[in-house]
Short mmCIF file of C-alpha atoms in Angstrom, two decimals:
data_model
loop_
_atom_site.label_atom_id
_atom_site.label_comp_id
_atom_site.label_asym_id
_atom_site.label_seq_id
_atom_site.Cartn_x
_atom_site.Cartn_y
_atom_site.Cartn_z
CA MET A 1 1.17 18.63 -5.03
CA LEU A 2 0.69 16.00 -2.29
CA ASP A 3 -1.46 14.29 -4.21
CA GLY A 4 0.27 14.13 -7.79
CA TRP A 5 3.05 12.68 -5.67
CA LEU A 6 1.41 10.26 -4.34
CA ASP A 7 -0.88 9.26 -7.27
CA PHE A 8 2.79 8.86 -9.00
CA GLN A 9 4.18 6.67 -6.53
CA ARG A 10 0.77 4.67 -6.55
CA ALA A 11 0.79 4.78 -10.49
CA THR A 12 4.90 3.48 -9.93
CA LEU A 13 3.88 0.36 -8.11
CA ALA A 14 1.14 -0.71 -10.58
CA LEU A 15 3.84 -0.19 -13.03
CA LYS A 16 5.85 -2.40 -11.65
CA CYS A 17 3.55 -5.33 -11.57
CA ASP A 18 2.42 -4.19 -15.50
CA GLY A 19 2.56 -7.53 -18.02
CA LEU A 20 3.56 -10.42 -14.89
CA THR A 21 1.11 -13.47 -14.57
CA GLY A 22 -0.23 -14.41 -11.47
CA ASP A 23 2.33 -16.47 -10.44
CA GLN A 24 5.46 -13.82 -11.27
CA LEU A 25 3.25 -11.39 -9.37
CA ARG A 26 2.84 -14.26 -6.35
CA GLU A 27 7.05 -15.22 -6.70
CA ARG A 28 8.60 -14.62 -3.42
CA ALA A 29 11.80 -13.36 -5.63
CA VAL A 30 14.39 -12.93 -2.80
CA PRO A 31 14.49 -16.11 -0.02
CA PRO A 32 13.80 -15.88 2.71
CA SER A 33 11.85 -12.93 2.65
CA ASN A 34 8.23 -13.16 2.01
CA LEU A 35 7.93 -10.09 -0.19
CA SER A 36 6.28 -10.71 -3.46
CA LEU A 37 4.90 -8.13 -5.80
CA LEU A 38 1.16 -9.02 -4.92
CA GLY A 39 2.22 -8.84 -1.02
CA LEU A 40 3.56 -5.27 -1.67
CA VAL A 41 -0.40 -4.67 -3.09
CA ARG A 42 -2.23 -6.56 -0.59
CA HIS A 43 0.10 -4.62 1.80
CA MET A 44 -0.89 -0.93 0.07
CA ALA A 45 -4.27 -1.65 0.44
CA ASP A 46 -4.14 -2.17 3.95
CA VAL A 47 -2.28 0.99 4.54
CA GLU A 48 -4.58 3.23 2.11
CA ARG A 49 -7.25 2.28 4.31
CA ASN A 50 -5.25 2.22 7.85
CA TRP A 51 -4.41 5.76 7.17
CA PHE A 52 -7.21 7.27 5.44
CA THR A 53 -10.19 5.50 6.62
CA MET A 54 -9.08 4.04 10.44
CA VAL A 55 -6.80 7.58 11.27
CA LEU A 56 -7.88 10.43 9.38
CA ASP A 57 -11.72 9.70 9.65
CA ARG A 58 -11.65 7.55 13.00
CA GLU A 59 -13.53 4.55 11.24
CA ARG A 60 -12.17 1.35 12.86
CA GLY A 61 -12.48 -1.61 11.44
CA PRO A 62 -11.25 -4.97 9.72
CA PHE A 63 -8.16 -4.65 7.35
CA ARG A 64 -8.60 -6.52 3.77
CA TYR A 65 -5.84 -8.70 4.92
CA PRO A 66 -5.67 -9.53 8.87
CA ARG A 67 -3.13 -10.69 10.89
CA THR A 68 -3.85 -14.00 12.68
CA ASP A 69 -1.60 -16.11 14.81
CA GLY A 70 -1.29 -18.54 11.09
CA SER A 71 -0.64 -15.69 9.53
CA PRO A 72 1.49 -12.90 11.49
CA ASP A 73 1.49 -10.63 8.12
CA GLY A 74 -1.58 -11.93 6.00
CA ALA A 75 -0.90 -9.32 3.40
CA PHE A 76 2.59 -11.42 2.22
CA ASP A 77 1.71 -14.54 3.56
CA ASP A 78 -0.96 -15.46 2.12
CA VAL A 79 -0.26 -14.86 -1.33
CA ALA A 80 -0.25 -18.69 -2.68
CA SER A 81 -3.66 -18.90 -3.23
CA ALA A 82 -4.93 -15.19 -4.03
CA ASP A 83 -6.75 -13.89 -6.56
CA PRO A 84 -4.31 -10.68 -8.41
CA ALA A 85 -7.19 -9.95 -10.03
CA ALA A 86 -9.35 -9.47 -6.73
CA ASP A 87 -6.35 -7.92 -4.76
CA PHE A 88 -5.55 -5.25 -7.76
CA ALA A 89 -9.17 -4.53 -7.41
CA ALA A 90 -9.03 -4.38 -3.76
CA TRP A 91 -5.86 -2.07 -3.90
CA ARG A 92 -7.58 0.04 -6.55
CA ALA A 93 -10.74 0.75 -4.29
CA GLU A 94 -8.27 1.63 -1.46
CA CYS A 95 -6.72 4.54 -3.32
CA ALA A 96 -9.93 5.87 -4.52
CA ASP A 97 -11.73 5.52 -1.21
CA ALA A 98 -8.47 7.93 0.18
CA ARG A 99 -8.22 10.01 -2.76
CA GLN A 100 -11.83 11.08 -1.91
CA ARG A 101 -11.39 11.05 1.80
CA ALA A 102 -8.45 13.43 1.24
CA ALA A 103 -10.42 15.83 -1.18
CA ALA A 104 -13.39 15.82 1.30
CA ALA A 105 -11.02 17.09 4.48
CA PRO A 106 -11.27 21.24 4.64
CA SER A 107 -7.43 21.24 4.76
CA LEU A 108 -4.27 19.49 4.70
CA ASP A 109 -4.58 20.27 9.03
CA VAL A 110 -7.52 18.27 9.64
CA THR A 111 -6.04 15.39 11.92
CA GLY A 112 -6.39 12.15 12.50
CA THR A 113 -6.08 9.95 15.36
CA THR A 114 -3.43 6.64 15.69
CA LYS A 115 -4.13 3.32 17.07
CA ARG A 116 -1.11 4.58 19.88
CA GLY A 117 -3.27 7.98 20.54
CA ASP A 118 -1.20 10.27 18.08
CA GLU A 119 -2.72 13.49 16.09
CA VAL A 120 -1.88 13.32 13.00
CA SER A 121 -2.68 16.03 9.87
CA LEU A 122 -3.88 15.15 6.56
CA ARG A 123 -0.78 17.22 5.62
CA TRP A 124 1.92 14.53 7.79
CA ILE A 125 -0.46 11.30 5.97
CA MET A 126 0.11 12.50 2.75
CA ILE A 127 3.71 12.73 3.31
CA HIS A 128 3.99 9.62 4.70
CA MET A 129 2.01 7.61 2.27
CA ILE A 130 4.54 9.32 -0.60
CA GLU A 131 7.48 7.89 1.71
CA GLU A 132 5.90 4.53 2.36
CA TYR A 133 5.23 3.86 -1.37
CA ALA A 134 8.62 4.96 -2.20
CA ARG A 135 9.96 3.04 0.04
CA HIS A 136 8.51 -0.82 -1.28
CA ASN A 137 8.71 0.79 -4.95
CA GLY A 138 12.12 0.03 -4.25
CA HIS A 139 11.40 -3.12 -3.08
CA ALA A 140 9.10 -3.72 -5.96
CA ASP A 141 11.92 -2.38 -8.66
CA LEU A 142 14.61 -5.39 -6.98
CA LEU A 143 11.04 -7.95 -7.04
CA ARG A 144 10.69 -7.54 -10.40
CA GLU A 145 13.91 -7.26 -11.59
CA ARG A 146 14.77 -10.79 -10.30
CA ILE A 147 11.70 -11.93 -11.41
CA ASP A 148 12.36 -11.48 -15.31
CA GLY A 149 15.18 -8.87 -15.92
CA ALA A 150 13.32 -5.80 -16.42
CA VAL A 151 14.30 -2.59 -15.00
CA GLY A 152 13.24 0.86 -15.16
CA VAL A 153 9.34 -0.16 -15.40
#
């Protein structure tokens, strides 16, 4: 059930972006916010990597869209020159990797460790990911409607 709901949320984000041009995906439709649909996709690629690779499997490494002094939120800040096809491919790769890592776990009770040292179970991670996507899909709803008037996509 958790896999199904998480995949539903992933598919919803893809649907919110479907049919838009690169410029529309990069558009920050609610100034002064730096939110864009492409930024959300990039952010969720890093979220997938964080929870399934870095936390669950304890493999520390860089984010795809790191924060820097000049770009405190690289996933959202650096979309002007971003390549949507490459960013969607990266997000899909992170989703596929996350699915494999979750499937390889012997149970939902397996735990990982956050950067702060908190132990969380795979069950907790899955529920958190559903919540994270649901929240951002709400943002995506508003962005998409602002960009081209589409609702319910």
